[in-house]
CSV table of C-alpha atoms and ligand atoms in Angstrom, one decimal:
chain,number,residue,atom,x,y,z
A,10,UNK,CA,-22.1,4.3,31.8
A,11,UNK,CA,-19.7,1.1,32.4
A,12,UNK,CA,-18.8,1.8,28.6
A,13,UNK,CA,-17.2,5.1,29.2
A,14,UNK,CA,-14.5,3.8,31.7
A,15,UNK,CA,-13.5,2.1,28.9
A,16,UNK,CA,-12.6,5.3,26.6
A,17,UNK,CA,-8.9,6.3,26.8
A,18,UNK,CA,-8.2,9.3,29.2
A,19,UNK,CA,-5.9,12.5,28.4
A,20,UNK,CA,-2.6,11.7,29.3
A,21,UNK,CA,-2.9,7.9,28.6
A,22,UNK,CA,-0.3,7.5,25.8
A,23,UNK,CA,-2.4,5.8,23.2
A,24,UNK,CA,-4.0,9.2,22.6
A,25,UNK,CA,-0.9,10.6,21.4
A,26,UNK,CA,0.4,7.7,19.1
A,27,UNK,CA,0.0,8.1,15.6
A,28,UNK,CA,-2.5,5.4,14.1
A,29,UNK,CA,-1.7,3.0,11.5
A,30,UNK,CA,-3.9,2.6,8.5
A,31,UNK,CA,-6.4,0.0,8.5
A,32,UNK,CA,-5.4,-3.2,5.9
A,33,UNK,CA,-7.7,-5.2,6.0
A,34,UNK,CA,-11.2,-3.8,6.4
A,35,UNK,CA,-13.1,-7.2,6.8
A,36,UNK,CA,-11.0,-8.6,9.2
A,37,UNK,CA,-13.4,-9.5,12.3
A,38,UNK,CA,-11.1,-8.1,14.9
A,39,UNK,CA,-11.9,-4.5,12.3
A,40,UNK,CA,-15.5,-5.2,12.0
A,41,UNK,CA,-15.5,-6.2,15.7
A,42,UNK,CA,-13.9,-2.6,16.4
A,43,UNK,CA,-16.0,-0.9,14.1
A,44,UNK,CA,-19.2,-2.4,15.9
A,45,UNK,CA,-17.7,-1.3,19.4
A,46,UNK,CA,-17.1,2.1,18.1
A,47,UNK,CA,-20.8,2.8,17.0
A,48,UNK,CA,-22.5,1.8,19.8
A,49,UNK,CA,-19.4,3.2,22.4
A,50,UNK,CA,-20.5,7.0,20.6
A,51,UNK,CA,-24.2,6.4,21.5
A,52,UNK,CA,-24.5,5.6,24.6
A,53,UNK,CA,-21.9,8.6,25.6
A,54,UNK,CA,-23.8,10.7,24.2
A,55,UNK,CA,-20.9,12.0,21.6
A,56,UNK,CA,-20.8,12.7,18.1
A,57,UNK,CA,-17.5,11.3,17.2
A,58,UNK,CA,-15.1,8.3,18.5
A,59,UNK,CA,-12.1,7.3,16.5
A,60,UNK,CA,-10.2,4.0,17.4
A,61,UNK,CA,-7.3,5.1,19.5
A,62,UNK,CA,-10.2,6.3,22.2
A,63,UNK,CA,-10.7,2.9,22.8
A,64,UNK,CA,-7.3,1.9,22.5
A,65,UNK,CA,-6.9,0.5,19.0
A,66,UNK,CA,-4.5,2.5,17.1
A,67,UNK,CA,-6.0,2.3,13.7
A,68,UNK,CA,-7.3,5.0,10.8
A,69,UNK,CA,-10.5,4.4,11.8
A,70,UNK,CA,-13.4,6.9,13.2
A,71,UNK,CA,-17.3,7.0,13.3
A,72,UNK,CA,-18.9,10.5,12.4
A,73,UNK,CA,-22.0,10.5,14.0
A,74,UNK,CA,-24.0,14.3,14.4
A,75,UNK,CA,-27.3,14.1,15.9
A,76,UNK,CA,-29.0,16.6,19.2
A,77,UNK,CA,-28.1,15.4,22.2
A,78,UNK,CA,-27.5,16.2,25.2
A,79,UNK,CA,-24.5,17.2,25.2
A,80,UNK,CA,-24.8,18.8,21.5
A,81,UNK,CA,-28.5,20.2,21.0
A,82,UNK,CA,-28.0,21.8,18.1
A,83,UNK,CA,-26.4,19.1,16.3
A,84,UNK,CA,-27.3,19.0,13.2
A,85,UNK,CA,-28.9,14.8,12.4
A,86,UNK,CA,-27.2,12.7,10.2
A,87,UNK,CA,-26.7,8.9,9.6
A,88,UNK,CA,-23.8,8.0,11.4
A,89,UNK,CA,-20.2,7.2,9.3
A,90,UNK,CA,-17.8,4.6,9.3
A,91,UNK,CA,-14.7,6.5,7.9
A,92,UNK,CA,-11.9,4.6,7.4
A,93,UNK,CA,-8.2,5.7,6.0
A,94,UNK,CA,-8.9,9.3,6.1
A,95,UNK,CA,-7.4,12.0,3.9
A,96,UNK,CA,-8.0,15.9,3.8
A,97,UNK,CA,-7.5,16.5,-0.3
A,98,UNK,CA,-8.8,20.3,0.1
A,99,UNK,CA,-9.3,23.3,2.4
A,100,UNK,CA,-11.7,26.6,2.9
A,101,UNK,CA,-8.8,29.2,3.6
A,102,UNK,CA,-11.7,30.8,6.5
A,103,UNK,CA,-11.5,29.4,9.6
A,104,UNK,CA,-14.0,29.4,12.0
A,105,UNK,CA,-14.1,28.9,15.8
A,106,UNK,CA,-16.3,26.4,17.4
A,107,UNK,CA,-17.0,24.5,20.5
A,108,UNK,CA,-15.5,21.2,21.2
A,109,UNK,CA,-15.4,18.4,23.6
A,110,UNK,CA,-14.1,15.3,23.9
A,111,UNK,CA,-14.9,12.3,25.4
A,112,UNK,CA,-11.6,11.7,26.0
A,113,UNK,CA,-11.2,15.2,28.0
A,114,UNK,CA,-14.6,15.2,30.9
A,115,UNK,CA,-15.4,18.2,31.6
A,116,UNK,CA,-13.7,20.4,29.4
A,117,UNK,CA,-15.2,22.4,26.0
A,118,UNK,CA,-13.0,24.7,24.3
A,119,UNK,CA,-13.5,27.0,21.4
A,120,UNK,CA,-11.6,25.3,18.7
A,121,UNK,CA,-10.4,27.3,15.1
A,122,UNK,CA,-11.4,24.7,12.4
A,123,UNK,CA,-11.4,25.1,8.4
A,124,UNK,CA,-15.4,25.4,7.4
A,125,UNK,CA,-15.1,23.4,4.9
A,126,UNK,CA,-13.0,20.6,4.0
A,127,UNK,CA,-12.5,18.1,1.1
A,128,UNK,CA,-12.0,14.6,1.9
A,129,UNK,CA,-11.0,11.1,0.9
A,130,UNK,CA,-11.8,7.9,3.0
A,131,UNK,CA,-12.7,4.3,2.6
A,132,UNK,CA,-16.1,3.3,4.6
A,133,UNK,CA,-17.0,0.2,5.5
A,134,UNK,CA,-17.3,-1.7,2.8
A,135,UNK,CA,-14.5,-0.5,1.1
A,136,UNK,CA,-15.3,1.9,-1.3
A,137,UNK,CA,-13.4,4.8,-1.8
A,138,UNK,CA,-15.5,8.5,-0.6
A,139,UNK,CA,-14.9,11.5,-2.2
A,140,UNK,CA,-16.9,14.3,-0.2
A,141,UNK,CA,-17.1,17.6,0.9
A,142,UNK,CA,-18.0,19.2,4.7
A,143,UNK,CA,-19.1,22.1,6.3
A,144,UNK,CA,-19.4,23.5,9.3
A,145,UNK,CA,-20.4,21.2,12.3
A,146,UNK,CA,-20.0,18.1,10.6
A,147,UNK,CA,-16.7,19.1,9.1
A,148,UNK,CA,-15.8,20.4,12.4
A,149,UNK,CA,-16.5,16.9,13.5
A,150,UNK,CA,-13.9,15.1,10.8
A,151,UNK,CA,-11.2,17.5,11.9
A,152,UNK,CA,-11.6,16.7,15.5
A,153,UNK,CA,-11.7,13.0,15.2
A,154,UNK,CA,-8.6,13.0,12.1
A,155,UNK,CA,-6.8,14.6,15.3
A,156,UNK,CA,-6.7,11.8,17.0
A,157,UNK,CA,-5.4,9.6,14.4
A,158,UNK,CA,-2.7,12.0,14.8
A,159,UNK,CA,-2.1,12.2,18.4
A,160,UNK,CA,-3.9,15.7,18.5
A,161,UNK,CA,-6.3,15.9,20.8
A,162,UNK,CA,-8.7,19.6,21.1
A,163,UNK,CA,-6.9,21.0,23.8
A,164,UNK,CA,-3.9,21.2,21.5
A,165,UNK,CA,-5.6,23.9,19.0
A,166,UNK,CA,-6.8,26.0,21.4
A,167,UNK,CA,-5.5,29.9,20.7
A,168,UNK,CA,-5.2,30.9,24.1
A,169,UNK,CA,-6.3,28.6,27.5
A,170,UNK,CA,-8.8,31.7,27.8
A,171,UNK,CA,-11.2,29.9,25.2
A,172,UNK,CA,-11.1,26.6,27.7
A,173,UNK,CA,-13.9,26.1,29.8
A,174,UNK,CA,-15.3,23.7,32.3
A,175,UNK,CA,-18.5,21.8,31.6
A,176,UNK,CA,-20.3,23.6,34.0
A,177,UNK,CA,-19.4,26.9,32.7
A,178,UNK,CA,-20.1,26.0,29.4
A,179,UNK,CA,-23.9,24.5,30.4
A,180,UNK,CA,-24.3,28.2,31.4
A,181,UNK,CA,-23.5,29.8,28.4
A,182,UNK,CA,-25.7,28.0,26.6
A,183,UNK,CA,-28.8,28.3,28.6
B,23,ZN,ZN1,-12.1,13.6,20.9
């Protein structure tokens, strides 16, 4: 748990900076980042983190779907380093969803989010990704692209009557 203190907070101001691209991908201090990221998302039990949540302000998040505990129905994937990301393309239907945030304890919202999305984005090793989403995992991309943005979940919420708290949430769901 000693990891999570360490995720940036909503209302800290790094969460609302926008990110700057990532230059040099093999640069330790990126590699070293990229490291922290990946294990940071597992042992908080999310299935996202981008950079700024740990307070580096770069075009940089991890993708990472799989159950958990807080997500059950997650669908499993291997996790993604995605680096320099661009949406190229759109579904027009939108679909609402629920989101939380590591950043945000103890609040889920139902978020409007494009079902499918086309993307563009460098992973690790520098090659260049062209790929397409849907639903949960593109759900995911959207989410953590926010935060390169200094958009955080809350943000795209329709009305504060799709916010919940954690607990409420657990009782949906049961
Ligand atoms: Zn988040």
């Amino acid at each position: 748990m000693a990891k999570l203190l360490e995720i940036a907070q909503l209302g800290n101001p790094i969460l609302r900076q926008v990110a700057r691209p990532v230059e040099n991908i093999n640069a330790p201090s990126i590699q070293k980042l990229i490291d922290f990221l990946m294990s940071t998302v597992s042992s908080a039990n999310g299935v996202g983190i981008a950079a700024p949540q740990v307070s580096q302000s770069y075009r940089l998040f991890i993708v990472a779907s799989r159950p958990n505990s807080r997500y059950p129905n997650a669908p499993l994937m291997k996790p993604l380093v995605i680096i320099n990301p661009k949406i190229t393309g759109h579904s027009e239907e939108m679909v609402k969803g629920w989101e939380g945030c590591l950043s945000i304890p103890g609040i889920r919202g139902l978020v409007p989010r494009y079902r499918t999305i086309e993307v563009e984005y460098l992973s690790v090793d520098g090659t260049l990704h062209r790929q397409e989403f849907t639903d949960f995992v593109a759900r995911i991309f959207q989410h953590e692209l926010d935060h390169l943005n200094g958009i955080v979940f809350v943000d795209r919420l329709e009305t504060t009557l799709d916010m919940f708290t954690e607990q409420e949430y657990q009782k949906l769901n049961k």
